[in-house]
């Protein structure tokens, strides 16, 4: 098998707590089926600073190995500039993390020639390819976000339970951070409660706290009887998807600057849940308005509130959207994305 040096935040052997480590763990699992993967884990690098010496040693002792850089564009840029200065002649692949890369290139934050130095820049959204090509990057290649889907909750059983539910159950599943739209959800809850809907819906929050926001979030959630924080939902266990599948709709009013193809969209598809998402970044490419969810204007609390009210009052056919979402899940199964044909195209297998 060909050797691949994989560089990024990995947090090997631990439950991923941030999107980058989760994504990288999934990529590595698929690569290891066909390649000999050598890991350079820079997650919390300050606790093991010898990683830099280890990286130099591995690059020297594995001269024929392909290199995959899967971390922030800023870090990748620094490494690529060094490789370019040193005249490193290797197959280097930049597996883009998040959704900020296209905008940063478009704004001129990087020397485009540095990213043209790699064999491919792998991106998760077609719109980003357009951004990069318009900015002069010649080697952008689309690869969808994906997950290894180990379990599907029973859709029909859950649709029946949802229909019988006395309340509309909304779920937020992401990092607990203001830029993810948490305060917009609270504003929508406040508005709906004042309009007489308090007894007709609940919103449950799952995710890791942003420490700077924790106090504010806890203070806000205590103000509402129909909003609850449930900690981190473990979706590596079937039970996690069983819990997720009990909800009728997912809320995702994000305006986070580095938003890409959010992995929680795939989780929603697996659970058969439509997503009510802002039209921020690449969300409209990932969620088909009126098919797998509802797209509304970013920062528009009134539009979010209206979408939630339409769910509560039955104006939105959530069952049809749920079935559409479940059908979409198969497209993002790992074996349908990181398959041998794709790895051959990257030059990682013969």
CSV table of N, CA and C in Angstrom, one decimal, residues 100-257:
chain,number,residue,atom,x,y,z
A,100,UNK,N,-14.3,28.9,5.2
A,100,UNK,CA,-13.7,30.3,5.1
A,100,UNK,C,-12.7,30.4,4.0
A,101,UNK,N,-12.1,29.3,3.5
A,101,UNK,CA,-11.0,29.3,2.6
A,101,UNK,C,-11.3,30.1,1.3
A,102,UNK,N,-12.5,29.8,0.7
A,102,UNK,CA,-12.9,30.5,-0.5
A,102,UNK,C,-12.9,32.0,-0.4
A,103,UNK,N,-13.5,32.5,0.7
A,103,UNK,CA,-13.6,33.9,0.9
A,103,UNK,C,-12.3,34.6,1.2
A,104,UNK,N,-11.4,33.9,1.9
A,104,UNK,CA,-10.1,34.4,2.2
A,104,UNK,C,-9.3,34.5,1.0
A,105,UNK,N,-9.4,33.5,0.1
A,105,UNK,CA,-8.6,33.6,-1.2
A,105,UNK,C,-9.2,34.8,-2.0
A,106,UNK,N,-10.5,34.9,-2.1
A,106,UNK,CA,-11.1,35.9,-2.9
A,106,UNK,C,-10.8,37.3,-2.4
A,107,UNK,N,-10.6,37.5,-1.1
A,107,UNK,CA,-10.2,38.7,-0.5
A,107,UNK,C,-8.7,39.1,-0.6
A,108,UNK,N,-7.9,38.1,-1.2
A,108,UNK,CA,-6.5,38.4,-1.4
A,108,UNK,C,-5.7,38.1,-0.2
A,109,UNK,N,-6.2,37.3,0.8
A,109,UNK,CA,-5.4,37.1,2.0
A,109,UNK,C,-4.2,36.2,1.8
A,110,UNK,N,-4.2,35.4,0.7
A,110,UNK,CA,-3.2,34.5,0.4
A,110,UNK,C,-2.6,34.7,-1.0
A,111,UNK,N,-1.3,34.3,-1.1
A,111,UNK,CA,-0.7,34.3,-2.5
A,111,UNK,C,-1.2,33.0,-3.2
A,112,UNK,N,-2.0,33.2,-4.2
A,112,UNK,CA,-2.6,32.1,-4.9
A,112,UNK,C,-1.6,31.1,-5.4
A,113,UNK,N,-0.5,31.5,-5.8
A,113,UNK,CA,0.5,30.5,-6.3
A,113,UNK,C,0.9,29.5,-5.3
A,114,UNK,N,0.8,29.8,-4.0
A,114,UNK,CA,1.2,28.9,-2.9
A,114,UNK,C,0.2,27.7,-2.9
A,115,UNK,N,-1.1,28.0,-3.1
A,115,UNK,CA,-2.1,26.9,-3.1
A,115,UNK,C,-2.1,26.2,-4.5
A,116,UNK,N,-1.6,26.8,-5.5
A,116,UNK,CA,-1.4,26.1,-6.8
A,116,UNK,C,-0.3,25.2,-6.7
A,117,UNK,N,0.5,25.3,-5.7
A,117,UNK,CA,1.7,24.4,-5.5
A,117,UNK,C,1.3,23.0,-5.2
A,118,UNK,N,0.1,22.8,-4.7
A,118,UNK,CA,-0.4,21.4,-4.3
A,118,UNK,C,-1.0,20.7,-5.5
A,119,UNK,N,-1.1,19.4,-5.3
A,119,UNK,CA,-1.8,18.7,-6.4
A,119,UNK,C,-3.3,19.0,-6.5
A,120,UNK,N,-3.9,19.0,-5.3
A,120,UNK,CA,-5.4,19.3,-5.3
A,120,UNK,C,-5.7,20.1,-4.0
A,121,UNK,N,-6.6,21.0,-4.1
A,121,UNK,CA,-7.3,21.6,-3.0
A,121,UNK,C,-8.7,21.0,-3.0
A,122,UNK,N,-9.0,20.2,-2.0
A,122,UNK,CA,-10.2,19.4,-1.9
A,122,UNK,C,-11.3,20.3,-1.1
A,123,UNK,N,-12.4,20.6,-1.7
A,123,UNK,CA,-13.4,21.4,-1.1
A,123,UNK,C,-14.7,20.7,-1.1
A,124,UNK,N,-15.6,21.1,-0.1
A,124,UNK,CA,-16.9,20.4,0.1
A,124,UNK,C,-18.1,21.0,-0.6
A,125,UNK,N,-17.9,22.1,-1.2
A,125,UNK,CA,-19.0,22.8,-1.8
A,125,UNK,C,-18.6,23.3,-3.2
A,126,UNK,N,-19.6,23.2,-4.2
A,126,UNK,CA,-19.3,23.6,-5.5
A,126,UNK,C,-19.1,25.1,-5.6
A,127,UNK,N,-19.9,25.9,-4.8
A,127,UNK,CA,-19.7,27.3,-4.8
A,127,UNK,C,-18.3,27.8,-4.5
A,128,UNK,N,-17.6,27.0,-3.6
A,128,UNK,CA,-16.3,27.4,-3.2
A,128,UNK,C,-15.3,27.1,-4.4
A,129,UNK,N,-15.6,26.1,-5.2
A,129,UNK,CA,-14.8,25.9,-6.4
A,129,UNK,C,-14.9,27.1,-7.3
A,130,UNK,N,-16.1,27.6,-7.5
A,130,UNK,CA,-16.2,28.8,-8.3
A,130,UNK,C,-15.4,30.0,-7.8
A,131,UNK,N,-15.5,30.2,-6.4
A,131,UNK,CA,-14.7,31.2,-5.8
A,131,UNK,C,-13.2,31.1,-6.1
A,132,UNK,N,-12.7,29.9,-5.9
A,132,UNK,CA,-11.3,29.6,-6.0
A,132,UNK,C,-10.9,29.8,-7.5
A,133,UNK,N,-11.7,29.3,-8.4
A,133,UNK,CA,-11.3,29.4,-9.8
A,133,UNK,C,-11.3,30.9,-10.3
A,134,UNK,N,-12.3,31.6,-9.8
A,134,UNK,CA,-12.3,33.1,-10.1
A,134,UNK,C,-11.1,33.8,-9.6
A,135,UNK,N,-10.5,33.3,-8.5
A,135,UNK,CA,-9.4,33.9,-7.9
A,135,UNK,C,-8.0,33.4,-8.4
A,136,UNK,N,-8.1,32.4,-9.3
A,136,UNK,CA,-6.8,32.0,-10.0
A,136,UNK,C,-6.3,30.6,-9.5
A,137,UNK,N,-7.0,29.9,-8.6
A,137,UNK,CA,-6.6,28.6,-8.2
A,137,UNK,C,-7.1,27.6,-9.2
A,138,UNK,N,-6.2,26.8,-9.7
A,138,UNK,CA,-6.5,25.9,-10.8
A,138,UNK,C,-6.8,24.5,-10.4
A,139,UNK,N,-6.6,24.1,-9.2
A,139,UNK,CA,-6.6,22.7,-8.9
A,139,UNK,C,-7.6,22.3,-7.8
A,140,UNK,N,-8.8,23.1,-7.7
A,140,UNK,CA,-9.8,22.8,-6.8
A,140,UNK,C,-10.6,21.6,-7.2
A,141,UNK,N,-10.9,20.7,-6.3
A,141,UNK,CA,-11.6,19.5,-6.6
A,141,UNK,C,-12.7,19.2,-5.6
A,142,UNK,N,-13.9,18.9,-6.0
A,142,UNK,CA,-15.0,18.7,-5.1
A,142,UNK,C,-15.0,17.3,-4.5
A,143,UNK,N,-15.1,17.3,-3.2
A,143,UNK,CA,-15.4,16.0,-2.5
A,143,UNK,C,-16.4,16.4,-1.3
A,144,UNK,N,-17.5,15.7,-1.4
A,144,UNK,CA,-18.6,16.0,-0.4
A,144,UNK,C,-18.1,15.7,1.0
A,145,UNK,N,-18.7,16.3,2.0
A,145,UNK,CA,-18.6,15.9,3.3
A,145,UNK,C,-19.3,14.5,3.4
A,146,UNK,N,-18.9,13.7,4.4
A,146,UNK,CA,-19.4,12.4,4.5
A,146,UNK,C,-19.3,11.9,5.9
A,147,UNK,N,-19.9,10.7,6.2
A,147,UNK,CA,-19.8,10.0,7.5
A,147,UNK,C,-19.9,8.5,7.2
A,148,UNK,N,-19.3,7.8,8.1
A,148,UNK,CA,-19.6,6.3,8.0
A,148,UNK,C,-20.9,6.1,8.8
A,149,UNK,N,-21.9,5.8,8.0
A,149,UNK,CA,-23.2,5.6,8.6
A,149,UNK,C,-23.4,4.2,9.1
A,150,UNK,N,-23.4,4.0,10.4
A,150,UNK,CA,-23.5,2.7,11.0
A,150,UNK,C,-24.9,2.3,11.4
A,151,UNK,N,-25.8,3.2,11.3
A,151,UNK,CA,-27.1,3.0,11.9
A,151,UNK,C,-28.1,4.0,11.4
A,152,UNK,N,-29.3,3.5,11.0
A,152,UNK,CA,-30.4,4.4,10.6
A,152,UNK,C,-31.6,4.1,11.6
A,153,UNK,N,-32.0,5.1,12.4
A,153,UNK,CA,-33.3,4.9,13.2
A,153,UNK,C,-34.5,4.6,12.3
A,154,UNK,N,-35.4,3.9,12.8
A,154,UNK,CA,-36.6,3.6,12.0
A,154,UNK,C,-37.4,4.9,11.7
A,155,UNK,N,-37.4,5.2,10.4
A,155,UNK,CA,-38.1,6.5,10.0
A,155,UNK,C,-39.6,6.5,10.3
A,156,UNK,N,-40.2,5.4,9.8
A,156,UNK,CA,-41.7,5.3,9.9
A,156,UNK,C,-42.2,5.3,11.4
A,157,UNK,N,-41.4,4.6,12.2
A,157,UNK,CA,-41.8,4.5,13.7
A,157,UNK,C,-41.6,5.9,14.3
A,158,UNK,N,-40.6,6.6,13.9
A,158,UNK,CA,-40.3,8.0,14.5
A,158,UNK,C,-41.3,9.0,13.9
A,159,UNK,N,-41.7,8.9,12.7
A,159,UNK,CA,-42.7,9.8,12.1
A,159,UNK,C,-44.0,9.6,12.8
A,160,UNK,N,-44.4,8.4,13.2
A,160,UNK,CA,-45.6,8.1,13.9
A,160,UNK,C,-45.5,8.8,15.3
A,161,UNK,N,-44.4,8.6,16.0
A,161,UNK,CA,-44.2,9.2,17.3
A,161,UNK,C,-44.3,10.7,17.2
A,162,UNK,N,-43.6,11.3,16.2
A,162,UNK,CA,-43.6,12.7,16.1
A,162,UNK,C,-45.1,13.3,15.9
A,163,UNK,N,-45.8,12.5,15.1
A,163,UNK,CA,-47.2,12.9,14.8
A,163,UNK,C,-48.1,12.9,16.1
A,164,UNK,N,-47.7,12.0,17.0
A,164,UNK,CA,-48.5,11.8,18.2
A,164,UNK,C,-48.0,12.7,19.3
A,165,UNK,N,-46.9,13.4,19.1
A,165,UNK,CA,-46.3,14.2,20.1
A,165,UNK,C,-47.2,15.4,20.4
A,166,UNK,N,-47.3,15.7,21.7
A,166,UNK,CA,-48.2,16.8,22.1
A,166,UNK,C,-47.6,18.2,21.8
A,167,UNK,N,-46.2,18.2,21.6
A,167,UNK,CA,-45.5,19.4,21.4
A,167,UNK,C,-44.6,19.3,20.2
A,168,UNK,N,-44.4,20.4,19.5
A,168,UNK,CA,-43.4,20.4,18.4
A,168,UNK,C,-42.0,20.5,19.1
A,169,UNK,N,-41.1,19.5,18.7
A,169,UNK,CA,-39.8,19.4,19.3
A,169,UNK,C,-38.7,19.8,18.4
A,170,UNK,N,-38.1,21.0,18.7
A,170,UNK,CA,-37.0,21.5,17.9
A,170,UNK,C,-35.7,21.1,18.6
A,171,UNK,N,-34.6,20.9,17.7
A,171,UNK,CA,-33.3,20.6,18.3
A,171,UNK,C,-32.3,21.5,17.7
A,172,UNK,N,-31.3,21.9,18.5
A,172,UNK,CA,-30.1,22.6,18.1
A,172,UNK,C,-29.0,21.7,18.4
A,173,UNK,N,-28.1,21.3,17.4
A,173,UNK,CA,-27.0,20.4,17.6
A,173,UNK,C,-25.8,21.0,16.9
A,174,UNK,N,-25.0,21.7,17.7
A,174,UNK,CA,-23.8,22.3,17.2
A,174,UNK,C,-23.0,22.9,18.4
A,175,UNK,N,-21.9,23.6,18.1
A,175,UNK,CA,-21.2,24.3,19.2
A,175,UNK,C,-22.1,25.4,19.7
A,176,UNK,N,-22.1,25.4,21.1
A,176,UNK,CA,-22.9,26.5,21.7
A,176,UNK,C,-22.1,27.8,21.7
A,177,UNK,N,-22.5,28.6,20.7
A,177,UNK,CA,-21.7,29.8,20.4
A,177,UNK,C,-22.6,30.8,19.8
A,178,UNK,N,-22.4,32.1,20.1
A,178,UNK,CA,-23.4,33.1,19.5
A,178,UNK,C,-23.4,33.1,18.0
A,179,UNK,N,-22.2,32.9,17.3
A,179,UNK,CA,-22.2,32.9,15.9
A,179,UNK,C,-22.9,31.8,15.2
A,180,UNK,N,-23.2,30.8,16.0
A,180,UNK,CA,-24.0,29.7,15.5
A,180,UNK,C,-25.5,30.0,15.6
A,181,UNK,N,-25.9,31.2,16.1
A,181,UNK,CA,-27.2,31.6,16.1
A,181,UNK,C,-28.0,31.3,17.3
A,182,UNK,N,-27.4,31.0,18.4
A,182,UNK,CA,-28.1,30.6,19.6
A,182,UNK,C,-29.0,31.8,20.1
A,183,UNK,N,-28.4,33.0,20.1
A,183,UNK,CA,-29.2,34.1,20.6
A,183,UNK,C,-30.4,34.4,19.7
A,184,UNK,N,-30.3,34.1,18.4
A,184,UNK,CA,-31.5,34.2,17.5
A,184,UNK,C,-32.6,33.2,17.9
A,185,UNK,N,-32.2,32.0,18.3
A,185,UNK,CA,-33.1,31.0,18.7
A,185,UNK,C,-33.9,31.5,20.0
A,186,UNK,N,-33.1,32.0,20.9
A,186,UNK,CA,-33.7,32.6,22.1
A,186,UNK,C,-34.7,33.7,21.8
A,187,UNK,N,-34.3,34.5,20.9
A,187,UNK,CA,-35.2,35.6,20.5
A,187,UNK,C,-36.5,35.1,19.8
A,188,UNK,N,-36.4,34.0,19.0
A,188,UNK,CA,-37.5,33.4,18.4
A,188,UNK,C,-38.4,32.7,19.5
A,189,UNK,N,-37.8,32.1,20.4
A,189,UNK,CA,-38.5,31.4,21.5
A,189,UNK,C,-39.3,32.5,22.3
A,190,UNK,N,-38.7,33.6,22.6
A,190,UNK,CA,-39.3,34.7,23.3
A,190,UNK,C,-40.6,35.2,22.5
A,191,UNK,N,-40.4,35.4,21.2
A,191,UNK,CA,-41.5,35.9,20.4
A,191,UNK,C,-42.6,34.9,20.4
A,192,UNK,N,-42.3,33.7,20.1
A,192,UNK,CA,-43.4,32.6,20.1
A,192,UNK,C,-44.1,32.5,21.4
A,193,UNK,N,-43.4,32.5,22.5
A,193,UNK,CA,-44.0,32.4,23.8
A,193,UNK,C,-45.0,33.6,24.0
A,194,UNK,N,-44.6,34.8,23.7
A,194,UNK,CA,-45.4,35.9,23.8
A,194,UNK,C,-46.7,35.9,23.0
A,195,UNK,N,-46.6,35.1,21.9
A,195,UNK,CA,-47.7,35.0,21.0
A,195,UNK,C,-48.6,33.8,21.3
A,196,UNK,N,-48.4,33.2,22.5
A,196,UNK,CA,-49.2,32.1,22.9
A,196,UNK,C,-48.9,30.7,22.6
A,197,UNK,N,-47.6,30.5,22.1
A,197,UNK,CA,-47.2,29.1,21.7
A,197,UNK,C,-46.4,28.4,22.8
A,198,UNK,N,-46.2,29.0,23.9
A,198,UNK,CA,-45.2,28.4,24.9
A,198,UNK,C,-45.5,27.0,25.2
A,199,UNK,N,-46.7,26.6,25.3
A,199,UNK,CA,-47.1,25.2,25.7
A,199,UNK,C,-47.1,24.3,24.5
A,200,UNK,N,-46.8,24.8,23.3
A,200,UNK,CA,-46.9,24.0,22.1
A,200,UNK,C,-45.6,23.6,21.5
A,201,UNK,N,-44.5,24.0,22.1
A,201,UNK,CA,-43.2,23.6,21.5
A,201,UNK,C,-42.1,23.6,22.5
A,202,UNK,N,-41.0,22.9,22.3
A,202,UNK,CA,-39.8,22.9,23.1
A,202,UNK,C,-38.6,23.0,22.2
A,203,UNK,N,-37.5,23.6,22.7
A,203,UNK,CA,-36.2,23.6,22.0
A,203,UNK,C,-35.2,23.0,22.9
A,204,UNK,N,-34.5,22.0,22.4
A,204,UNK,CA,-33.4,21.3,23.2
A,204,UNK,C,-32.1,21.6,22.5
A,205,UNK,N,-31.1,22.0,23.3
A,205,UNK,CA,-29.8,22.3,22.8
A,205,UNK,C,-28.8,21.2,23.2
A,206,UNK,N,-28.0,20.8,22.2
A,206,UNK,CA,-26.9,19.9,22.4
A,206,UNK,C,-25.6,20.5,21.8
A,207,UNK,N,-24.5,20.3,22.5
A,207,UNK,CA,-23.2,20.7,22.0
A,207,UNK,C,-22.3,21.2,23.1
A,208,UNK,N,-21.0,21.4,22.7
A,208,UNK,CA,-20.0,21.8,23.6
A,208,UNK,C,-20.1,23.3,23.7
A,209,UNK,N,-20.0,23.8,25.0
A,209,UNK,CA,-20.0,25.2,25.2
A,209,UNK,C,-18.7,25.9,24.6
A,210,UNK,N,-18.9,27.1,24.1
A,210,UNK,CA,-17.9,28.0,23.9
A,210,UNK,C,-17.7,28.7,25.3
A,211,UNK,N,-16.5,28.6,25.9
A,211,UNK,CA,-16.4,29.1,27.3
A,211,UNK,C,-16.7,30.5,27.5
A,212,UNK,N,-16.4,31.4,26.5
A,212,UNK,CA,-16.7,32.8,26.6
A,212,UNK,C,-18.2,33.1,26.6
A,213,UNK,N,-18.9,32.2,26.1
A,213,UNK,CA,-20.4,32.3,25.9
A,213,UNK,C,-21.2,31.6,27.0
A,214,UNK,N,-20.5,30.7,27.7
A,214,UNK,CA,-21.2,29.8,28.6
A,214,UNK,C,-22.1,30.5,29.6
A,215,UNK,N,-21.6,31.5,30.3
A,215,UNK,CA,-22.4,32.2,31.3
A,215,UNK,C,-23.6,32.9,30.7
A,216,UNK,N,-23.4,33.5,29.6
A,216,UNK,CA,-24.6,34.2,28.9
A,216,UNK,C,-25.6,33.2,28.5
A,217,UNK,N,-25.1,32.1,27.9
A,217,UNK,CA,-26.1,31.0,27.5
A,217,UNK,C,-26.9,30.4,28.6
A,218,UNK,N,-26.2,30.1,29.7
A,218,UNK,CA,-26.9,29.5,30.9
A,218,UNK,C,-27.9,30.5,31.4
A,219,UNK,N,-27.6,31.8,31.4
A,219,UNK,CA,-28.5,32.8,31.9
A,219,UNK,C,-29.7,32.9,31.0
A,220,UNK,N,-29.5,32.8,29.7
A,220,UNK,CA,-30.7,32.9,28.8
A,220,UNK,C,-31.6,31.7,28.9
A,221,UNK,N,-31.0,30.5,28.9
A,221,UNK,CA,-31.8,29.3,28.9
A,221,UNK,C,-32.6,29.2,30.2
A,222,UNK,N,-32.2,29.8,31.3
A,222,UNK,CA,-32.9,29.7,32.5
A,222,UNK,C,-34.2,30.6,32.4
A,223,UNK,N,-34.3,31.5,31.4
A,223,UNK,CA,-35.4,32.4,31.3
A,223,UNK,C,-36.7,31.7,30.7
A,224,UNK,N,-36.4,30.5,30.1
A,224,UNK,CA,-37.5,29.8,29.4
A,224,UNK,C,-37.8,28.4,29.9
A,225,UNK,N,-39.1,28.1,30.1
A,225,UNK,CA,-39.5,26.8,30.6
A,225,UNK,C,-39.4,25.8,29.4
A,226,UNK,N,-39.5,26.3,28.2
A,226,UNK,CA,-39.5,25.3,27.1
A,226,UNK,C,-38.2,25.3,26.3
A,227,UNK,N,-37.1,25.6,27.0
A,227,UNK,CA,-35.7,25.5,26.4
A,227,UNK,C,-34.8,24.8,27.4
A,228,UNK,N,-34.1,23.8,26.9
A,228,UNK,CA,-33.2,23.0,27.8
A,228,UNK,C,-31.9,22.7,27.1
A,229,UNK,N,-30.9,22.6,28.0
A,229,UNK,CA,-29.5,22.2,27.5
A,229,UNK,C,-29.3,20.8,28.0
A,230,UNK,N,-28.9,19.9,27.0
A,230,UNK,CA,-28.7,18.5,27.3
A,230,UNK,C,-27.3,18.0,27.2
A,231,UNK,N,-26.3,18.9,27.1
A,231,UNK,CA,-24.9,18.4,27.0
A,231,UNK,C,-24.6,18.0,25.6
A,232,UNK,N,-23.6,17.1,25.5
A,232,UNK,CA,-23.1,16.6,24.2
A,232,UNK,C,-23.8,15.3,23.8
A,233,UNK,N,-24.3,15.3,22.6
A,233,UNK,CA,-25.0,14.1,22.1
A,233,UNK,C,-24.0,13.2,21.4
A,234,UNK,N,-23.8,12.0,21.9
A,234,UNK,CA,-22.8,11.1,21.3
A,234,UNK,C,-23.4,10.3,20.1
A,235,UNK,N,-23.1,10.8,18.9
A,235,UNK,CA,-23.6,10.1,17.7
A,235,UNK,C,-22.7,9.0,17.2
A,236,UNK,N,-21.8,8.6,18.0
A,236,UNK,CA,-21.0,7.4,17.6
A,236,UNK,C,-21.7,6.2,18.2
A,237,UNK,N,-22.8,6.4,18.9
A,237,UNK,CA,-23.6,5.3,19.4
A,237,UNK,C,-25.0,5.4,18.8
A,238,UNK,N,-25.6,4.2,18.6
A,238,UNK,CA,-26.9,4.2,18.0
A,238,UNK,C,-27.9,5.0,18.8
A,239,UNK,N,-27.8,5.0,20.1
A,239,UNK,CA,-28.7,5.6,21.0
A,239,UNK,C,-28.7,7.1,20.7
A,240,UNK,N,-27.6,7.7,20.3
A,240,UNK,CA,-27.5,9.1,20.0
A,240,UNK,C,-28.5,9.5,18.8
A,241,UNK,N,-28.5,8.6,17.8
A,241,UNK,CA,-29.3,8.8,16.7
A,241,UNK,C,-30.8,8.5,17.0
A,242,UNK,N,-31.0,7.6,17.9
A,242,UNK,CA,-32.4,7.4,18.4
A,242,UNK,C,-33.0,8.6,19.1
A,243,UNK,N,-32.1,9.3,19.8
A,243,UNK,CA,-32.6,10.5,20.5
A,243,UNK,C,-32.8,11.6,19.5
A,244,UNK,N,-31.9,11.7,18.6
A,244,UNK,CA,-32.0,12.8,17.5
A,244,UNK,C,-33.3,12.6,16.7
A,245,UNK,N,-33.6,11.4,16.4
A,245,UNK,CA,-34.7,11.1,15.5
A,245,UNK,C,-36.1,11.3,16.2
A,246,UNK,N,-36.1,11.7,17.5
A,246,UNK,CA,-37.4,12.0,18.2
A,246,UNK,C,-37.8,13.4,17.9
A,247,UNK,N,-36.9,14.2,17.3
A,247,UNK,CA,-37.2,15.7,17.1
A,247,UNK,C,-37.9,15.8,15.7
A,248,UNK,N,-38.6,16.9,15.6
A,248,UNK,CA,-39.3,17.1,14.3
A,248,UNK,C,-38.6,18.0,13.4
A,249,UNK,N,-37.7,18.9,13.9
A,249,UNK,CA,-37.0,19.8,13.0
A,249,UNK,C,-35.7,20.3,13.8
A,250,UNK,N,-34.6,20.5,13.0
A,250,UNK,CA,-33.4,21.0,13.5
A,250,UNK,C,-33.3,22.5,13.2
A,251,UNK,N,-32.8,23.3,14.1
A,251,UNK,CA,-32.5,24.7,14.0
A,251,UNK,C,-31.1,25.0,13.7
A,252,UNK,N,-30.8,25.8,12.7
A,252,UNK,CA,-29.4,26.1,12.4
A,252,UNK,C,-29.3,27.5,11.8
A,253,UNK,N,-29.5,28.5,12.7
A,253,UNK,CA,-29.4,29.9,12.2
A,253,UNK,C,-28.0,30.5,12.2
A,254,UNK,N,-27.1,29.8,11.8
A,254,UNK,CA,-25.7,30.2,11.9
A,254,UNK,C,-25.3,31.4,11.0
A,255,UNK,N,-24.3,32.1,11.5
A,255,UNK,CA,-23.6,33.1,10.7
A,255,UNK,C,-22.1,33.1,11.0
A,256,UNK,N,-21.7,31.9,11.4
A,256,UNK,CA,-20.2,31.7,11.7
A,256,UNK,C,-19.4,31.9,10.5
A,257,UNK,N,-18.3,32.7,10.7
A,257,UNK,CA,-17.5,33.0,9.5
A,257,UNK,C,-16.8,31.9,8.8
